[in-house]
Short mmCIF file of C-alpha atoms in Angstrom, two decimals:
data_model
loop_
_atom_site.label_atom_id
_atom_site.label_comp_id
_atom_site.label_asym_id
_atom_site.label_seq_id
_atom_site.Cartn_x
_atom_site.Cartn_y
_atom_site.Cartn_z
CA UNK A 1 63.16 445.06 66.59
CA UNK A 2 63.56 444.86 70.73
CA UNK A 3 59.95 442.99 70.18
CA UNK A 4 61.57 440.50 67.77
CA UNK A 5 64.57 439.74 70.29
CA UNK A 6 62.63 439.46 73.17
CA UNK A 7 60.70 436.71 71.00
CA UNK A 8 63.50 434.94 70.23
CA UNK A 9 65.36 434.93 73.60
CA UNK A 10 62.07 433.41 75.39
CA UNK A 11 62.11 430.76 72.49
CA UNK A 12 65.31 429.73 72.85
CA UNK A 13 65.61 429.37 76.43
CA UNK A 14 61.73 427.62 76.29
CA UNK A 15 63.52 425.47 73.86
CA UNK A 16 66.87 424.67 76.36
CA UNK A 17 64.37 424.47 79.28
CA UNK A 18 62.47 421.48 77.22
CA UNK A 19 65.49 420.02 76.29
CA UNK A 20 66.44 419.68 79.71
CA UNK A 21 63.37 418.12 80.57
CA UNK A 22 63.54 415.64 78.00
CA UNK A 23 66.87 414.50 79.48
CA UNK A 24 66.31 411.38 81.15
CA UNK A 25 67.33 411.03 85.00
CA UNK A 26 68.93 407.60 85.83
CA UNK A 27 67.15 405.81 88.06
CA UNK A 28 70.00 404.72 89.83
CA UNK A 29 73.05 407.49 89.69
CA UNK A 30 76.00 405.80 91.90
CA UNK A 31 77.73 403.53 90.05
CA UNK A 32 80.85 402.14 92.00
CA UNK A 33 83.94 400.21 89.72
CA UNK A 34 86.54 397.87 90.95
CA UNK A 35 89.23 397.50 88.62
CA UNK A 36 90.94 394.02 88.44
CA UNK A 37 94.36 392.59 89.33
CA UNK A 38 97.59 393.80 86.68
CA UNK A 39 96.15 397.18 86.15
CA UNK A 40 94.80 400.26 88.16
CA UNK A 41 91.66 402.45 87.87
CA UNK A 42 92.88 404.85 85.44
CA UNK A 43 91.72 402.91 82.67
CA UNK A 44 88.34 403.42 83.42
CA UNK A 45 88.74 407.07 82.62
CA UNK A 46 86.34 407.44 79.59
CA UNK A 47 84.16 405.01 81.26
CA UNK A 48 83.56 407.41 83.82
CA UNK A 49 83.55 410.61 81.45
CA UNK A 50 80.88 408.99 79.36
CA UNK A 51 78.43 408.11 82.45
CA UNK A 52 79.34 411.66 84.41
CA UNK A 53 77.83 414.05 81.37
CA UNK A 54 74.57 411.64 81.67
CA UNK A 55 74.25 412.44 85.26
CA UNK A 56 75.80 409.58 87.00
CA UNK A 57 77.98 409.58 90.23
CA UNK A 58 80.85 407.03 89.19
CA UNK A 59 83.57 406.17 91.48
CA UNK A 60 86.54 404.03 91.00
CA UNK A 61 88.10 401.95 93.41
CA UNK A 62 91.81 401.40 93.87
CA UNK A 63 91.91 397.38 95.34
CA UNK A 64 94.93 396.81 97.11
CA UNK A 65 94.82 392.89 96.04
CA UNK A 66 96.80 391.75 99.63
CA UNK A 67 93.56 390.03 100.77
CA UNK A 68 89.76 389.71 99.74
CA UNK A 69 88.55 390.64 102.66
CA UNK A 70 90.39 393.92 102.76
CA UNK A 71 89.39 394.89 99.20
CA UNK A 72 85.81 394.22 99.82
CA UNK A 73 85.56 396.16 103.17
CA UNK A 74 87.19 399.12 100.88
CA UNK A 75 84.57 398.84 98.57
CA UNK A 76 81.73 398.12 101.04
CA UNK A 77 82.68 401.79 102.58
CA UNK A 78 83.23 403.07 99.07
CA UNK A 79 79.13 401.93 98.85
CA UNK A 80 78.25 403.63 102.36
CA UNK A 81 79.01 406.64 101.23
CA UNK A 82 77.72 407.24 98.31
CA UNK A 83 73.79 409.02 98.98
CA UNK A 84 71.22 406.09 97.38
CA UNK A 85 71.00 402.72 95.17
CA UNK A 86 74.84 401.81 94.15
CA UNK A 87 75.12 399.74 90.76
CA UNK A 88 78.30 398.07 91.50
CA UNK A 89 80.91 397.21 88.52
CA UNK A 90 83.56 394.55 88.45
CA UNK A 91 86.03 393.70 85.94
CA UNK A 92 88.16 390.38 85.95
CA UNK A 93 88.92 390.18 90.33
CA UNK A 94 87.07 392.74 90.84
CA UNK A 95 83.71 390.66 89.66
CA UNK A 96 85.27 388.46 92.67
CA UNK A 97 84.99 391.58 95.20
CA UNK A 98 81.87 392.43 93.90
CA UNK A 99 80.06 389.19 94.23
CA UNK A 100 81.18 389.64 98.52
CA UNK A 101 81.07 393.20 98.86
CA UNK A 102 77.37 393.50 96.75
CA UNK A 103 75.57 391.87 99.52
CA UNK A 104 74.31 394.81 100.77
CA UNK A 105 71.36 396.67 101.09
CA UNK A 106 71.94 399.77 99.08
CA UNK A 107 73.38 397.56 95.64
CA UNK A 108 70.84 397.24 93.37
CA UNK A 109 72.56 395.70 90.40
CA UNK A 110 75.74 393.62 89.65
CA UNK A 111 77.78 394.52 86.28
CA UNK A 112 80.80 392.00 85.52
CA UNK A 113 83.18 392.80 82.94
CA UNK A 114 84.95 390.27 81.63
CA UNK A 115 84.87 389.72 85.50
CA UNK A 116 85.31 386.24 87.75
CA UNK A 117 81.68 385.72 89.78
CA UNK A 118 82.20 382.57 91.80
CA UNK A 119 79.69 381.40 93.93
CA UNK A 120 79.59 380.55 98.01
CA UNK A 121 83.10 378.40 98.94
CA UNK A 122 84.63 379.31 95.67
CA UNK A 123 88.02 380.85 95.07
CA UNK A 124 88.95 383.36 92.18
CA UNK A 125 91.67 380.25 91.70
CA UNK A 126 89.13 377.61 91.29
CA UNK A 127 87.09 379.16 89.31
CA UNK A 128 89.27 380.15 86.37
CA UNK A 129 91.05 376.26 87.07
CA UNK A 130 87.61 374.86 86.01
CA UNK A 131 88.47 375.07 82.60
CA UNK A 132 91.39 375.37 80.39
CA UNK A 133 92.82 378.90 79.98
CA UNK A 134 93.20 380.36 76.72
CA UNK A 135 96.58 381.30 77.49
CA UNK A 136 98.98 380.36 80.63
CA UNK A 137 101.01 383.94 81.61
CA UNK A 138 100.43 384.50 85.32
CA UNK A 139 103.98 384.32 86.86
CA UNK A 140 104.27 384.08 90.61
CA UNK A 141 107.18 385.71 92.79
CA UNK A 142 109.10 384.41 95.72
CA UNK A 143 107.35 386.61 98.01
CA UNK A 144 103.78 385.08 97.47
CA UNK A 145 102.22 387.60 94.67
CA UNK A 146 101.53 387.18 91.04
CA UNK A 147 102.34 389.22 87.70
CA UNK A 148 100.91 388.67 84.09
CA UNK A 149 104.19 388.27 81.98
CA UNK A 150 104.95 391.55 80.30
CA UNK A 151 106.52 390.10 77.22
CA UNK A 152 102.71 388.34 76.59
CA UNK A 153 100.75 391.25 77.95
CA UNK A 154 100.17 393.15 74.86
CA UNK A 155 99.08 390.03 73.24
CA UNK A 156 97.06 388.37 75.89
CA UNK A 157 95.56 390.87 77.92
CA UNK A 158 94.86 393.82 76.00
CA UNK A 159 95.31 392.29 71.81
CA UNK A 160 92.92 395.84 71.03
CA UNK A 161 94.87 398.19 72.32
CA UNK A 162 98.31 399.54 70.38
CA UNK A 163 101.84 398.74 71.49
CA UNK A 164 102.98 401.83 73.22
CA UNK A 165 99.94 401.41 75.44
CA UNK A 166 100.44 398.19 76.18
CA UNK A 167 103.99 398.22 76.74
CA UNK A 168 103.24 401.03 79.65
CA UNK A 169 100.61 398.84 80.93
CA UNK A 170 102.73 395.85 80.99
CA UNK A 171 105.42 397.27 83.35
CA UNK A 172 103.29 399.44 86.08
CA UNK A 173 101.32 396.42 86.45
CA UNK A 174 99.79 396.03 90.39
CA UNK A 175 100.71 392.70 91.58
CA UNK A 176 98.17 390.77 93.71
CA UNK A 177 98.47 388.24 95.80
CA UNK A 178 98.32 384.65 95.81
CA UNK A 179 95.71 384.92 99.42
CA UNK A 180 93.64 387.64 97.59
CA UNK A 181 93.09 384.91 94.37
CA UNK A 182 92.64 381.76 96.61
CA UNK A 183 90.18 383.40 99.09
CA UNK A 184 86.76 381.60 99.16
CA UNK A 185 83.66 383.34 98.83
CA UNK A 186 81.35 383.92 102.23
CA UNK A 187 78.68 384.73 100.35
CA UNK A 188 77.92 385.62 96.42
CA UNK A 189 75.41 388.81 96.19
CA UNK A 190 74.32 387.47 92.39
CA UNK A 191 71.94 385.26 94.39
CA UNK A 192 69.69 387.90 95.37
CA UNK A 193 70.62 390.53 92.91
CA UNK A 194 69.60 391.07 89.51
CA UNK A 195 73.31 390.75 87.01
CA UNK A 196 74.80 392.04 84.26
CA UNK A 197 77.38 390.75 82.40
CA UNK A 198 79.67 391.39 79.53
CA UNK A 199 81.17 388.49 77.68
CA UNK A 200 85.06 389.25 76.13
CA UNK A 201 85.04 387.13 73.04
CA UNK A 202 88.11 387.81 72.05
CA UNK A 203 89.58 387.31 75.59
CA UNK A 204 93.00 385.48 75.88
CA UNK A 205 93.10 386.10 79.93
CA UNK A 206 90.05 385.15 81.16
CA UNK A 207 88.34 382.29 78.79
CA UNK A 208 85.06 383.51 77.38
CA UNK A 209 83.37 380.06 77.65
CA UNK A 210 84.42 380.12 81.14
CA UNK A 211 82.70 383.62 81.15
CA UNK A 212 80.02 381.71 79.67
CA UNK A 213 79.39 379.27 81.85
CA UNK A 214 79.28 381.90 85.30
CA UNK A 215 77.11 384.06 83.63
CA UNK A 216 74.48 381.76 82.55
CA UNK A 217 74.44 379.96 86.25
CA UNK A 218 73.86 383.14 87.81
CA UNK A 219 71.26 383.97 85.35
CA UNK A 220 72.76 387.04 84.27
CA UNK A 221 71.92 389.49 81.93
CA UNK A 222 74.61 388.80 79.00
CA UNK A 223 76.47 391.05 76.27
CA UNK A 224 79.20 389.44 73.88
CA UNK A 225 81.49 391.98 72.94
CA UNK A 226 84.14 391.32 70.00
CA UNK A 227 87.10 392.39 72.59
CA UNK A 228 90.49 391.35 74.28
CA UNK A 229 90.04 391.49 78.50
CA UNK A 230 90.81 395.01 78.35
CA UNK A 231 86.75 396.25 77.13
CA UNK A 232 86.70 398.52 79.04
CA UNK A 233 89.60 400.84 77.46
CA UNK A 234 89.60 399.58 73.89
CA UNK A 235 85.11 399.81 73.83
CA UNK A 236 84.36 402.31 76.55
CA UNK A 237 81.19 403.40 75.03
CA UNK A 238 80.06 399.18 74.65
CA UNK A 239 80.84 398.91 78.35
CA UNK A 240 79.16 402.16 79.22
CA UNK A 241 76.25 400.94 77.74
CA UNK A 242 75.86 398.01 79.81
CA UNK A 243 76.30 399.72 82.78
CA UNK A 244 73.14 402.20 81.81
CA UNK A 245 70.99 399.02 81.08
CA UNK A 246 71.90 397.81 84.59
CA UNK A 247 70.68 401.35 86.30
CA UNK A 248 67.83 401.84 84.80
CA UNK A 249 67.07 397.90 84.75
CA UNK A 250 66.11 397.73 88.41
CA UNK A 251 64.54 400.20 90.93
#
């Protein structure tokens, strides 16, 4: 009998230790998100539980939205100090930060969600002016900062999600500012970095043939997903997905 168990403990844990070697290593493990303007990083919260249990180092930044500059120099330290290759995400502004703050060495890969990627001398502004907007609910304030209208938020910015999520969203909103979306670009990493992109078809925020049209100049790597701007909390595991291809798509 002791002969028996001994048999079976070394096959089982011969069997765990092959499983574990199976398990495939990313080849790059830092992936650094930048939320974008009306919302926070908190959304991203099954995002980052999905990629953490396959191995990835995810971190989430918090933009401030006062000024470009200062939201890229947070994420460019975010990026020192993380220990290798850095897949950078963006979603709506944050694909703005991304394109200035992904010109750097250790950035391997750009992901946009649903995310603005301008090019050299563009503004967040002029790009989504280009074309017409699918729906017209940015308000500004008196003191130079912007809001999406919380009676259209459910509706237009997250349609996927249910009401009593929305309705939260809708009134903790973080307001950016009118500099931070009219800042031009000084220079647009998706020139000299391979892209990802995910395509909101379903988007009433951002227009998806204005999604389109970015992703295809900069010769990104595209993904339509059925979804409102808000992909990343109503189809974590679609976005997740994406951001896999993109680290283990470059080396």
């Amino acid at each position: 009998m002791r002969t028996l168990l001994g048999i079976a403990i070394a096959m089982a844990v011969a069997t765990g230790a092959a499983t574990a070697a199976e398990a495939p290593t990313p080849a790059i493990k830092n992936v650094v998100i930048v939320p974008g303007a009306f919302v926070d990083g908190s959304g991203w919260r099954v995002v980052h539980d999905i990629l953490i249990h396959k191995g990835y180092k995810v971190v989430v930044a918090q933009p401030r939205i006062d000024t470009l500059a200062n939201d890229t120099e947070q994420v460019r330290e975010l990026i020192r100090q993380q220990d290798g290759p850095v897949v950078l995400v963006g979603h709506s502004y944050g694909g703005a930060v991304i394109t200035q703050a992904g010109n750097r060495d250790k950035v391997k890969a750009l992901v946009y969600v649903a995310g603005v990627q301008p090019d050299v001398g563009e503004s967040l502004s002029q790009v989504v002016g280009s074309m017409p907007s699918p729906s017209n609910d940015v308000m500004p304030t008196r003191d130079g900062h912007l809001y999406f209208d919380p009676q259209k938020f459910g509706d237009d910015f997250a349609g996927d999600l249910g009401k009593n999520r929305t309705d939260f969203m809708a009134v903790s909103q973080v307001p950016a500012s009118t500099a931070a979306f009219g800042a031009t670009m000084q220079v647009a990493a998706w020139h000299s970095k391979p892209s990802w992109a995910v395509v909101t078809t379903d988007d009433r925020a951002l227009s998806p043939d204005l999604q389109r049209w970015m992703y295809q100049r900069a010769g990104s790597k595209v993904t339509e997903i059925k979804a409102s701007h808000a992909v990343y909390i109503s189809q974590p595991e679609a976005v997740a997905r994406v951001i896999e291809d993109a680290a283990n798509g470059v080396r």
